[in-house]
XYZ file of C-alpha atoms in Angstrom:
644
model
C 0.000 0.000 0.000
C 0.964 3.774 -0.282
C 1.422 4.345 3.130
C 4.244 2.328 3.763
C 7.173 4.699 5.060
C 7.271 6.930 7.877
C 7.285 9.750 5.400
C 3.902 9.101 3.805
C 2.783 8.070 7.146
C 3.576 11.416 8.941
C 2.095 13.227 5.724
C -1.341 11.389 6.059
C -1.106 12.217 9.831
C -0.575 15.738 9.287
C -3.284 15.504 6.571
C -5.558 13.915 8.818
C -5.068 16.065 11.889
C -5.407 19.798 9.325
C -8.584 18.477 8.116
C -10.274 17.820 11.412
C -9.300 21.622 12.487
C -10.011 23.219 9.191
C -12.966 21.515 9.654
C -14.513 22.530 12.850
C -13.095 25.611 12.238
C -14.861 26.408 9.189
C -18.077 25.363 9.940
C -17.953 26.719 14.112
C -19.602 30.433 14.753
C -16.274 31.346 17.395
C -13.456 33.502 15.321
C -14.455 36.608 17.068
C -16.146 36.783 20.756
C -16.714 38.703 23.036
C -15.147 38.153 26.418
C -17.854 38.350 28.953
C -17.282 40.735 30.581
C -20.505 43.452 29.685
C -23.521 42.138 30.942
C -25.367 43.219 27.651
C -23.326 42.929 24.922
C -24.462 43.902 21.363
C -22.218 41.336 19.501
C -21.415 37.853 21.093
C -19.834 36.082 18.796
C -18.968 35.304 14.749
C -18.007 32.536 12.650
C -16.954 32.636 8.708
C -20.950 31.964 8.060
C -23.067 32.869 10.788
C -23.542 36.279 13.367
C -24.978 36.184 16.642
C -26.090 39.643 17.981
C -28.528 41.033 20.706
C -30.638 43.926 20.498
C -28.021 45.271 18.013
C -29.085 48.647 15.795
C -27.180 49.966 12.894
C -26.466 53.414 14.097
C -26.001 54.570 10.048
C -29.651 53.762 9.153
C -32.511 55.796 10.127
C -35.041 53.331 11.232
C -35.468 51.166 15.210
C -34.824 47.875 14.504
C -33.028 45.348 16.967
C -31.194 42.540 15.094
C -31.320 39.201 17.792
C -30.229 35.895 17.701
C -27.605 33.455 15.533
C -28.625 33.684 11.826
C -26.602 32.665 8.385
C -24.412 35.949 7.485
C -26.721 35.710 4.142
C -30.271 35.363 6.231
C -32.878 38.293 4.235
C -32.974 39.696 7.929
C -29.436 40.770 7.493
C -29.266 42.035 4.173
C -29.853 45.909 5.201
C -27.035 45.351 6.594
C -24.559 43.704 4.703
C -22.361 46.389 3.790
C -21.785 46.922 7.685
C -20.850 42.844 8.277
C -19.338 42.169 5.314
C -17.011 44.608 4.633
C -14.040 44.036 1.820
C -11.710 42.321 4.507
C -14.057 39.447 5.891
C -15.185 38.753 2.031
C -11.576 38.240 1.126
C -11.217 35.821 4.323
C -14.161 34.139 3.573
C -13.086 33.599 0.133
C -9.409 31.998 0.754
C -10.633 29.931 3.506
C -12.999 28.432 1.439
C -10.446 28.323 -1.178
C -8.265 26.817 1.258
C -11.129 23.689 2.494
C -11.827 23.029 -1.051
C -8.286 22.216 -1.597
C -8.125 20.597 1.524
C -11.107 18.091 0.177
C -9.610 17.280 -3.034
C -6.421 16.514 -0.874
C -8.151 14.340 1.296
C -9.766 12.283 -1.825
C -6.089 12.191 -2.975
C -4.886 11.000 0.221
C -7.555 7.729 0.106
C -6.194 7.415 -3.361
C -2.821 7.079 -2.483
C -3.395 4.564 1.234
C -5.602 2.350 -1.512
C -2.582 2.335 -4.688
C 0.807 0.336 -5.012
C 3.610 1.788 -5.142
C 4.404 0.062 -8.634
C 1.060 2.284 -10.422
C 2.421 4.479 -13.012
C 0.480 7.102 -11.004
C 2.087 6.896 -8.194
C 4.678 9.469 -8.359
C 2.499 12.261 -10.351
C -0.404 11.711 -7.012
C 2.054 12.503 -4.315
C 3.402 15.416 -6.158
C -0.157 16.689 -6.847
C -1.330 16.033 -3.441
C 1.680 17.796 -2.135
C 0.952 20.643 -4.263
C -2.614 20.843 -3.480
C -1.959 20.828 0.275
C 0.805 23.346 -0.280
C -1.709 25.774 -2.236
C -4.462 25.031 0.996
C -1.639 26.241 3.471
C -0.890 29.562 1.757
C -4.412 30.218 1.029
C -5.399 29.363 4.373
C -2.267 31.418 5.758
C -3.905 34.492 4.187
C -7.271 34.073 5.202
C -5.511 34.304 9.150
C -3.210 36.477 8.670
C -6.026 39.338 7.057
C -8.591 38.440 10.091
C -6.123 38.240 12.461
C -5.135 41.879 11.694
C -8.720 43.007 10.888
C -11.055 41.116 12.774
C -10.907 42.828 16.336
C -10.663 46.261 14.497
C -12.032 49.314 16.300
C -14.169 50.107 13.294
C -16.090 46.978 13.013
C -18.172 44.930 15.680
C -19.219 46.743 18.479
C -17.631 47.134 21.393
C -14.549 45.842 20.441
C -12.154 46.433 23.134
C -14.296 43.236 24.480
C -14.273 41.051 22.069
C -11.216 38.777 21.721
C -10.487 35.700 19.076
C -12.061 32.575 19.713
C -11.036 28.970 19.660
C -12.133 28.490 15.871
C -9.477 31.155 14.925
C -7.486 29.270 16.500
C -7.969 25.457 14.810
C -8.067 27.435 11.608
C -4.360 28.782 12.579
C -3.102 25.250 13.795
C -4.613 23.264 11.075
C -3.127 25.901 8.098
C 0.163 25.435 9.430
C -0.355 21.535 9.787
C -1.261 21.807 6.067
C 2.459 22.986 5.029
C 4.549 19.774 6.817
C 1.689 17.308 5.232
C 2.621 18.682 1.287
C 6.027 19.179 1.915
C 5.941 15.431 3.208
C 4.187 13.868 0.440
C 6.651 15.622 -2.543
C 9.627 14.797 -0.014
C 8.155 10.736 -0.283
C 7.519 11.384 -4.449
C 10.995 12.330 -4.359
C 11.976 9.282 -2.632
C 9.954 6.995 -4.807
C 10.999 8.574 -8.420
C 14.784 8.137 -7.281
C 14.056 4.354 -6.150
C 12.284 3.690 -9.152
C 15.239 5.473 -11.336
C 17.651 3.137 -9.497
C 15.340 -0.175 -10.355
C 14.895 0.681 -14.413
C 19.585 1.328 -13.891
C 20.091 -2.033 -12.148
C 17.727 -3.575 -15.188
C 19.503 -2.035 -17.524
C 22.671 -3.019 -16.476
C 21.937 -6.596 -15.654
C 20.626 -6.521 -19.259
C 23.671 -5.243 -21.222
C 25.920 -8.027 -18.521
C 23.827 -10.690 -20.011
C 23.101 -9.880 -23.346
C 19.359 -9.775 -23.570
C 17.260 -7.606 -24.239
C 16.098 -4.944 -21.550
C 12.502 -4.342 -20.671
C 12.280 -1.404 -22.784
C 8.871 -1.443 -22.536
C 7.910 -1.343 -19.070
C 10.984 1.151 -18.156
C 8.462 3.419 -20.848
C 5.871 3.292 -19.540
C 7.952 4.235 -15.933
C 9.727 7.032 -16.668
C 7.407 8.445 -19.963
C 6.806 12.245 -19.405
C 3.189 12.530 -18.870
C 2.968 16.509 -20.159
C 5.371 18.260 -21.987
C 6.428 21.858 -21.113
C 3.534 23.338 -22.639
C 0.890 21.608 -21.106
C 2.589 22.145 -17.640
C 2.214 25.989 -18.530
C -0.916 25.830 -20.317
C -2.582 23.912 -16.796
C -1.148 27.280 -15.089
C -2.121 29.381 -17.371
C -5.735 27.979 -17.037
C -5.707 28.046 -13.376
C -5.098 31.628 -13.256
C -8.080 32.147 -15.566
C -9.940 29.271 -13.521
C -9.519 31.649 -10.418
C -9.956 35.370 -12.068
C -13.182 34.014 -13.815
C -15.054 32.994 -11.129
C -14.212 35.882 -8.639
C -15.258 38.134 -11.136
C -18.301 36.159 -11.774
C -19.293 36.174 -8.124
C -18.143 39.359 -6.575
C -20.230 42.793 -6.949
C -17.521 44.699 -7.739
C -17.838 45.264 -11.567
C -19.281 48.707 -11.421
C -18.281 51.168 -7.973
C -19.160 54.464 -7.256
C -16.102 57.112 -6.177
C -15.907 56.488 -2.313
C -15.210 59.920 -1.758
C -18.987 61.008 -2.721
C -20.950 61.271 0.582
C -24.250 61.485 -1.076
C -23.975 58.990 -3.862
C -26.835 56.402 -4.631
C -24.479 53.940 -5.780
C -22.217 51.665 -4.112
C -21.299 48.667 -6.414
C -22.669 46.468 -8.681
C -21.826 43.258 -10.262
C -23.579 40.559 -12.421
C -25.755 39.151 -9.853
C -26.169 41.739 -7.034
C -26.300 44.972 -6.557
C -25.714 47.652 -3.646
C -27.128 50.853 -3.160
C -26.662 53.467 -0.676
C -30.429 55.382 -1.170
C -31.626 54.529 -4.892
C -34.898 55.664 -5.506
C -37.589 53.730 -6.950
C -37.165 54.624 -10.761
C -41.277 54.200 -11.103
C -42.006 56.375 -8.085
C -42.566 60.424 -9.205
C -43.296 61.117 -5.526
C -39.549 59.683 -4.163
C -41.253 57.895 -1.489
C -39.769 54.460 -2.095
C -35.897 53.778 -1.760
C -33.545 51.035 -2.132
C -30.700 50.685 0.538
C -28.102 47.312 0.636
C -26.948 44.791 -1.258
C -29.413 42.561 -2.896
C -29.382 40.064 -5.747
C -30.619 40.818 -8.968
C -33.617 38.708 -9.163
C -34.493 39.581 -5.559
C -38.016 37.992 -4.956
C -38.324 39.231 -1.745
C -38.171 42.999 -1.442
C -41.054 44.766 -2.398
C -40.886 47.034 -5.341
C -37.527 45.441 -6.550
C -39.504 43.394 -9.167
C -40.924 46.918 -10.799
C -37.206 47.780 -11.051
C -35.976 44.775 -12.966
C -36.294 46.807 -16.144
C -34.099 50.113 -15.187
C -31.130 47.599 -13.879
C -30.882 44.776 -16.401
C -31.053 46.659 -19.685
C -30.353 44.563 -22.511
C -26.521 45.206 -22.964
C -26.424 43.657 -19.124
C -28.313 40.505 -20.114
C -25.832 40.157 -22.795
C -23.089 40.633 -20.462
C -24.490 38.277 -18.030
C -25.669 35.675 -21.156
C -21.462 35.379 -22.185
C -19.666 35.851 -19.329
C -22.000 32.497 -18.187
C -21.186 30.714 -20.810
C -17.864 31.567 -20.301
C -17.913 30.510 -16.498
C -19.662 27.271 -17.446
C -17.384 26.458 -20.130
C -14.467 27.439 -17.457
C -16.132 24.983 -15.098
C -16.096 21.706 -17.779
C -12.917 22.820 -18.731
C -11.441 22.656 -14.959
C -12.811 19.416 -14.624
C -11.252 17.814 -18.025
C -8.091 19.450 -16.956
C -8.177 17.504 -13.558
C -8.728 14.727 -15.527
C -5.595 15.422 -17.693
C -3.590 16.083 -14.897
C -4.503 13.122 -12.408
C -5.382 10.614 -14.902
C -4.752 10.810 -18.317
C -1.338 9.709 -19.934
C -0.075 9.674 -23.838
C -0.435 5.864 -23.227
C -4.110 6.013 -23.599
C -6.592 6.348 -26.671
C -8.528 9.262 -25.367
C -5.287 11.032 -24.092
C -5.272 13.531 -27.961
C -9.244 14.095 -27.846
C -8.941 14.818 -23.931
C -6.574 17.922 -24.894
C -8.576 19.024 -28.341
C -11.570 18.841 -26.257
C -9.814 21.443 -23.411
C -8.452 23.507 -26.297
C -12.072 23.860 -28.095
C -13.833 24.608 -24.620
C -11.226 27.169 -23.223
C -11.232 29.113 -26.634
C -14.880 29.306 -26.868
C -15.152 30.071 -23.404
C -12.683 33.151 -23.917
C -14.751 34.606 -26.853
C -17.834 34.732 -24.517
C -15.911 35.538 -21.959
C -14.357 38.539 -24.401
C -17.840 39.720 -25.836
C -19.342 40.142 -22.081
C -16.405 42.472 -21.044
C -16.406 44.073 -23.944
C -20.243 44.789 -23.924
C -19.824 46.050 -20.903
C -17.238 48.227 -21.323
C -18.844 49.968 -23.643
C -22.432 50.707 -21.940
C -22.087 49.419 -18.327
C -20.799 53.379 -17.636
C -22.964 55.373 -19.708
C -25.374 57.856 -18.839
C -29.168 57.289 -18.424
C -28.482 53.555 -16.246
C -26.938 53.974 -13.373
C -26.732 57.232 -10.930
C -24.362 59.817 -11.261
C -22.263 57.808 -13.564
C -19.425 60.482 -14.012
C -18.663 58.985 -10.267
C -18.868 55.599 -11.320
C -15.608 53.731 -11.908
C -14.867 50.024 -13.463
C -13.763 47.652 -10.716
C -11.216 49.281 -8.343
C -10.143 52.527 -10.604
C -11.768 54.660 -7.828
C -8.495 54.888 -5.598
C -6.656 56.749 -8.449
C -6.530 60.198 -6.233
C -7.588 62.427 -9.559
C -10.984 63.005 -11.104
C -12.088 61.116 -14.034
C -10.645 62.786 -17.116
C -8.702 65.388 -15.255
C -5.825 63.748 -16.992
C -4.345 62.896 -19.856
C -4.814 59.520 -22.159
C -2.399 57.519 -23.457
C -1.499 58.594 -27.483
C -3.065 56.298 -29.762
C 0.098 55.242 -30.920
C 1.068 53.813 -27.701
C -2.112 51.805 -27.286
C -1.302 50.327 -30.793
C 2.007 49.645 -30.108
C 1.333 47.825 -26.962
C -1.100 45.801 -28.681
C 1.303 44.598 -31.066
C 3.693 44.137 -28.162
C 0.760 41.783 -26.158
C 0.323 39.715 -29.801
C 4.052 39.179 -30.358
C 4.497 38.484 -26.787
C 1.553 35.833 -27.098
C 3.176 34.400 -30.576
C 6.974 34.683 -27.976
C 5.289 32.708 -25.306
C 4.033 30.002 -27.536
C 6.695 29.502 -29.493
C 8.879 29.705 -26.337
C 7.188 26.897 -24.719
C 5.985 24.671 -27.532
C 8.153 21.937 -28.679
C 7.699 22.230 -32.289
C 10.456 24.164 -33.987
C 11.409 21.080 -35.995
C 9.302 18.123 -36.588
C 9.996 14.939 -38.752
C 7.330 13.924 -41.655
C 4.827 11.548 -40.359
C 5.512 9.302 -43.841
C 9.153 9.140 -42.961
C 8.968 6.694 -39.843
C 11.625 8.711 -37.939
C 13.296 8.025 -34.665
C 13.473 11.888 -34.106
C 9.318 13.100 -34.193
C 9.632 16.825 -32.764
C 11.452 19.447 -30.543
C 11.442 22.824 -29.350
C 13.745 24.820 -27.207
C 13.440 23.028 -24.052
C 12.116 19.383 -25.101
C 12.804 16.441 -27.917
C 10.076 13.434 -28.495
C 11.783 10.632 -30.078
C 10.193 6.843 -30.762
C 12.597 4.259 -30.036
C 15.913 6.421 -30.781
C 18.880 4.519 -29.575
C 21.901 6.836 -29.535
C 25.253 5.459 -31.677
C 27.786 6.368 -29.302
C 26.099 4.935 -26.196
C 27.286 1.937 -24.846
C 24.184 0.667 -23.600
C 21.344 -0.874 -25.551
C 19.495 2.215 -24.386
C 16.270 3.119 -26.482
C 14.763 6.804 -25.855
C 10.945 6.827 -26.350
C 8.485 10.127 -25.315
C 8.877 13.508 -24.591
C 11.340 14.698 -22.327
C 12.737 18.138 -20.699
C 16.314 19.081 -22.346
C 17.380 19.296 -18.641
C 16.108 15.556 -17.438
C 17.238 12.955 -16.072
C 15.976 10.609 -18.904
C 17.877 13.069 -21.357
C 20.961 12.871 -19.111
C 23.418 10.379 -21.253
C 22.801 12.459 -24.690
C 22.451 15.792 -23.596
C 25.675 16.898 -25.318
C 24.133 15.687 -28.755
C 21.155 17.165 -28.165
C 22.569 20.538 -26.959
C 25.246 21.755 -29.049
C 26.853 25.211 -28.476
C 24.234 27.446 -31.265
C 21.000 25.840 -29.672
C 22.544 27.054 -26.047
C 23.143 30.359 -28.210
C 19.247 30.269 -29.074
C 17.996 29.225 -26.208
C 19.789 32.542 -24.706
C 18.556 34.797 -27.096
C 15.185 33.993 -27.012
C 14.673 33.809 -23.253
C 16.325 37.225 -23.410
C 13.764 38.369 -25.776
C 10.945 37.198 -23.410
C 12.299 38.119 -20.355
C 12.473 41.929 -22.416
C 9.267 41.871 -23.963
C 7.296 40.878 -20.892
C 9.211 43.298 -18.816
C 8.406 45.909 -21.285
C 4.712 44.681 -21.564
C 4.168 45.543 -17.866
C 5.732 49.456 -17.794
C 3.403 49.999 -21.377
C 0.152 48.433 -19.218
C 1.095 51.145 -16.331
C 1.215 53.962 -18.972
C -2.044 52.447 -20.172
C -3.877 52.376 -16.763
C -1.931 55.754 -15.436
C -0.721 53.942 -12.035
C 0.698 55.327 -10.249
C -0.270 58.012 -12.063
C 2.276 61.278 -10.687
C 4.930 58.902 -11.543
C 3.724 57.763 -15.060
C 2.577 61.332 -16.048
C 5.974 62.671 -15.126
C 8.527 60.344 -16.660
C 6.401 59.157 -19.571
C 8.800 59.969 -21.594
C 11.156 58.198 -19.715
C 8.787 55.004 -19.514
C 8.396 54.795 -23.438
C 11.365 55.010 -23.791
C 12.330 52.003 -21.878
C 9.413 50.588 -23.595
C 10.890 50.944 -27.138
C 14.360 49.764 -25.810
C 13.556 46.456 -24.780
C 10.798 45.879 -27.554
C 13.303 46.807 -29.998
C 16.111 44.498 -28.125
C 13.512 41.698 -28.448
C 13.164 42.409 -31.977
C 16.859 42.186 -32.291
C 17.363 38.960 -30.236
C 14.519 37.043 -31.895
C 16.403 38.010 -35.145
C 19.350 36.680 -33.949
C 17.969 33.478 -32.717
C 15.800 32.194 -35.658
C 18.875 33.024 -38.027
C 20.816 31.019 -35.616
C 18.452 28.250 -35.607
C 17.510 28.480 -39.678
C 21.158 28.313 -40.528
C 22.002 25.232 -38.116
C 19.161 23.280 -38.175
C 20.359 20.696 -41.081
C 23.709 20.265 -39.698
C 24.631 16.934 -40.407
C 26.447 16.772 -36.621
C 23.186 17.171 -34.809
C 19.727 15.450 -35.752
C 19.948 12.318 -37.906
C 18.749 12.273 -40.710
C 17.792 16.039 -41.084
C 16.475 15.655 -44.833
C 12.974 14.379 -43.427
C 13.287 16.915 -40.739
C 10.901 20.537 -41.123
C 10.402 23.843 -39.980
C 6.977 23.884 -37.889
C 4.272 26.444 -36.368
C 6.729 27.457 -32.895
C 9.422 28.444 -35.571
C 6.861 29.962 -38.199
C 5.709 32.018 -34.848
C 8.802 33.061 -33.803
C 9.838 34.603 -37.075
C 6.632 36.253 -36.917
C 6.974 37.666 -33.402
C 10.456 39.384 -33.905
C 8.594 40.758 -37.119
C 5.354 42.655 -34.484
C 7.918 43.340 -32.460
C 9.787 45.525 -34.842
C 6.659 46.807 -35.736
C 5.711 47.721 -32.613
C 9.039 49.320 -31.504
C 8.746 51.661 -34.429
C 5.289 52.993 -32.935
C 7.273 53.226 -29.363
C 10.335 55.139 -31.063
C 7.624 57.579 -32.509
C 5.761 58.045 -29.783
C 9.217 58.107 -27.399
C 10.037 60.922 -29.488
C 6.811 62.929 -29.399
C 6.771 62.638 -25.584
C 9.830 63.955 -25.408
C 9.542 67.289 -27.439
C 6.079 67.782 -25.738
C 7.996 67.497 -22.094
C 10.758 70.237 -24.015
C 8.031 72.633 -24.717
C 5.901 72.252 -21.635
C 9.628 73.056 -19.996
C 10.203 76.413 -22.401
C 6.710 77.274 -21.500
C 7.346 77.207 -17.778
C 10.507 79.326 -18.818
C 9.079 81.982 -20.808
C 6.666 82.449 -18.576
C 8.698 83.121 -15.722
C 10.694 85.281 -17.798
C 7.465 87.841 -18.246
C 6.515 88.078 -14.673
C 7.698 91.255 -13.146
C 10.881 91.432 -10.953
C 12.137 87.781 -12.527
C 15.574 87.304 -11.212
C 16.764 83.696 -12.416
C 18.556 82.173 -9.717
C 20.764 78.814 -9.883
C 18.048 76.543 -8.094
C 15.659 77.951 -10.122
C 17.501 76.990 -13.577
C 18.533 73.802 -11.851
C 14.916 72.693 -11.006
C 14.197 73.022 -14.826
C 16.135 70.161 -15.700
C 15.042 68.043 -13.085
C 11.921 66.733 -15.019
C 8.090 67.426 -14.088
C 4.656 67.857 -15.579
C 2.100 69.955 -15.740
């Protein structure tokens, strides 16, 4: 069985004993309490899903009502006054603590998995490592779901009467059973460690007792072993996804879409998302008499509140049913998608039939969940801030934008030719990052029944390739990482001194671009915006250096690679070798990215004689004011940059 060291068995006890506390800390109404002390306390105590007051008022709304009793944090008794228990902190810590048990449950399901399998299952190694990784991801997002309400949740501004109200023993399992979580999945990828090294020394000592004797070694089954499950760009393309996994479904589920400035005393609005919506005093739309108004958060299809049915019209206009229509779809197709990928992760291997259609089928869903995903953001981008829907809409801001300390439009945009030439940037970087990570440079033709099948910058697929100038009756089947340990013996052959060249180049040219990609998406944004309005120039300028470096490099590495790449000395056989689609996108990247450094250059320039001017401006009018008597900090404050 799998739990047959003391290394798995200390990781299933540490498993076991974080689950129990996450547990009873998750579900238990005692992270904040009061201490006992006040014979009539308004507040007595809070868990992650339930609030226990008595005889509590909200002294910010102008009505007598006493809120008693334990209810769910999402009771309708409570929702007048959810902005008041549920401010941005305890949503965040309800959020990665959730996060965090999810994790934990999938770990736990692991965890059976792996006391039920032998340690001779092909998926033996690849389950530790995930469960490791899962339990790892559960510690840190349970570590911030602590840390924020221990810092937060006793704060003067919240509960009442908080000088006596104290943490309480759920806080506390939730503390000792996140840290229990990081021992457990450093345990179980110290034991896959363990196992991938004795199983490495097993396929050796076969291999050598073969070549000592003669026969033939179990080729086969040493395959099957050691065959890399997912290349490089299916390890990156499962991150890749994850990030979107997570981004999607926040946005789906938070009310944060639309916000009003927080500076407005008076304003109607407070947020708005897809599905609920919070107002400050809204009044009833229908009503000519202002008699009727709307105050708290509330979903969208409220049945409940009276009058909010007659509203339905005024705050789902048709562009928001389209936005709510495709960003759906998109967060259902997300959903299949996440659970094909966990089946492409944990189970699937290139051994079996359905392992192609698995990944076509992930590809198809993901790209037509981005389109809808696309035309919802879009739709709302263009109407979700015009006049005539919601309140006082030159207040209004998309998402977070509110904190930028300036009006709206008080500043200026970014030129038009720096929003093009970022966009080129952002398609050459795409066109960069798959051609980076893909491992089809060269491939073989199918008809020629090649050893040598495909390989890219950081991995080679070969089909029974034995190597002429090794010893051993050694036959190299799948795809492998440049750098592993199956790889090990040839690596030399496989890595001569130009590909090194290449490889340097173009990791240059994506470590540039990207680096470039993120100063052009602050000029873009204006954050911080002093600093971006004031060395613009500057900024661009840095912008149009590395793009055009990137362009250079890129040029330098697919000449490299174009004018080596039927050497006789490396791949056998090079004749029925071909250039493929991460070459062909390369070539076209450096060609966007010159493109795009020309638009940088131009605009570089134009920022810079604007800055010049704006400086002889300040100048001559200095010079015209009466009793002007240039001094040398004056004339040396000039040239020390600024805006105006």
């Amino acid at each position: 069985m799998g739990a047959s060291t003391k290394t798995a068995k200390f990781a299933v006890g540490f498993t076991a004993f974080a689950f129990l506390f996450i547990l009873i800390s998750f579900c238990s109404p005692y992270w904040l309490q009061t201490d006992g002390e006040l014979e009539h306390p308004k507040f007595t105590n809070l868990g992650l899903w339930e609030l226990c007051l008595r005889n509590f008022q909200d002294i910010h709304r102008w009505y007598d009502y006493p809120f008693n009793g334990c209810m769910w944090i999402f009771e309708e008794e409570y929702y007048i006054i959810h902005d008041y228990i549920l401010p941005g902190f305890f949503i965040a810590v309800q959020f990665f603590f959730t996060l965090c048990f999810t994790l934990l449950l999938s770990s736990v399901w692991m965890t059976l998995m792996f006391l039920s399998m032998s340690r001779d299952n092909d998926r033996y190694i690849m389950l530790l490592l995930t469960n490791g990784t899962v339990l790892l991801l559960a510690g840190f997002c349970g570590l911030i779901a602590v840390s924020i309400f221990g810092c937060y949740g006793d704060s003067r501004d919240w509960m009442p009467n908080w000088e006596h109200n104290d943490m309480g023993w759920s806080f506390a399992l939730g503390v000792v059973g996140t840290f229990a979580l990081f021992p457990a999945g450093v345990l179980f990828i110290v034991e896959a460690r363990r196992a991938t090294y004795r199983r490495l020394n097993n396929i050796a000592n076969s291999e050598m007792a073969a070549a000592y004797t003669m026969d033939e070694p179990p080729i086969e089954q040493s395959d099957l072993a050691t065959m890399k499950r997912r290349s490089l760009s299916g390890n990156c393309g499962v991150g890749v996804f994850v990030i979107a996994l997570v981004t999607v479904l926040v946005a789906f589920a938070t009310p944060s879409w639309l916000v009003s400035d927080y500076r407005i005393t008076g304003a109607k609005l407070d947020r708005l998302g897809l599905w609920t919506h919070c107002f400050r005093s809204l009044p009833d739309v229908n009503d000519d008499y202002q008699r009727r108004f709307f105050v708290g958060c509330r979903w969208v299809y409220d049945p409940f509140t009276t009058g909010y049915d007659e509203i339905r019209g005024f705050l789902i206009p048709p562009f928001m049913v389209a936005t709510q229509f495709f960003y759906t779809l998109c967060a259902i197709g997300v959903i299949l998608a996440m659970v094909l990928v966990l089946l492409y992760f944990l189970c699937a291997g290139p051994d079996q039939k359905f392992f192609v259609k698995l990944i076509q089928a992930i590809s198809y869903i993901t790209l037509a969940a981005s389109v809808c995903g696309s035309i919802g953001v879009i739709v709302f981008a263009c109407f979700g801030n015009k006049d005539k829907w919601m309140p006082e809409h030159a207040n209004n801001w998309f998402a977070r934008m509110s904190s930028l300390s300036v009006e709206k439009n008080e500043y200026p945009k970014a030129s038009n030719a720096l929003v093009l030439g970022s966009i080129l940037s952002y398609v050459a970087g795409v066109f960069l990052l798959m051609s980076f990570c893909s491992p089809y440079w060269i491939v073989s033709y199918p008809e020629s029944f090649s050893n040598f099948k495909n390989m890219g910058l950081w991995e080679y697929c070969f089909r029974d390739f034995t190597y002429p100038y090794y010893q051993f009756p050694k036959q190299f089947n799948g795809c492998h990482h440049i750098f592993s340990e199956e790889y090990y013996v040839i690596r030399e052959y496989l890595l001569p001194g130009w590909l090194m060249v290449v490889q340097g180049f173009v990791t240059i040219s994506f470590l540039f671009t990207f680096g470039s990609l993120i100063i052009m998406a602050c000029e873009l944004i204006r954050w911080p915006l002093k600093f971006v309005l004031r060395y613009e120039w500057l900024l661009t300028s840095i912008s149009f250096a590395g793009i055009a470096s990137s362009s250079f490099f890129m040029f330098l590495a697919v000449a490299v690679f174009g004018g080596n790449a039927y050497r006789r000395d490396w791949l056998m056989y090079p004749k029925f070798n071909v250039f493929s689609w991460s070459y062909e996108l390369a070539v076209v990247s450096f060609i966007i990215l010159g493109l795009a450094s020309l638009l940088l250059y131009k605009e570089s320039r134009r920022s810079y004689e604007m800055r010049r001017e704006a400086k002889n401006l300040v100048m001559q009018m200095q010079m015209h004011e009466p009793g002007y008597n240039p001094s040398h900090h004056t004339s040396r404050s000039l040239h020390s940059g600024g805006y105006i």
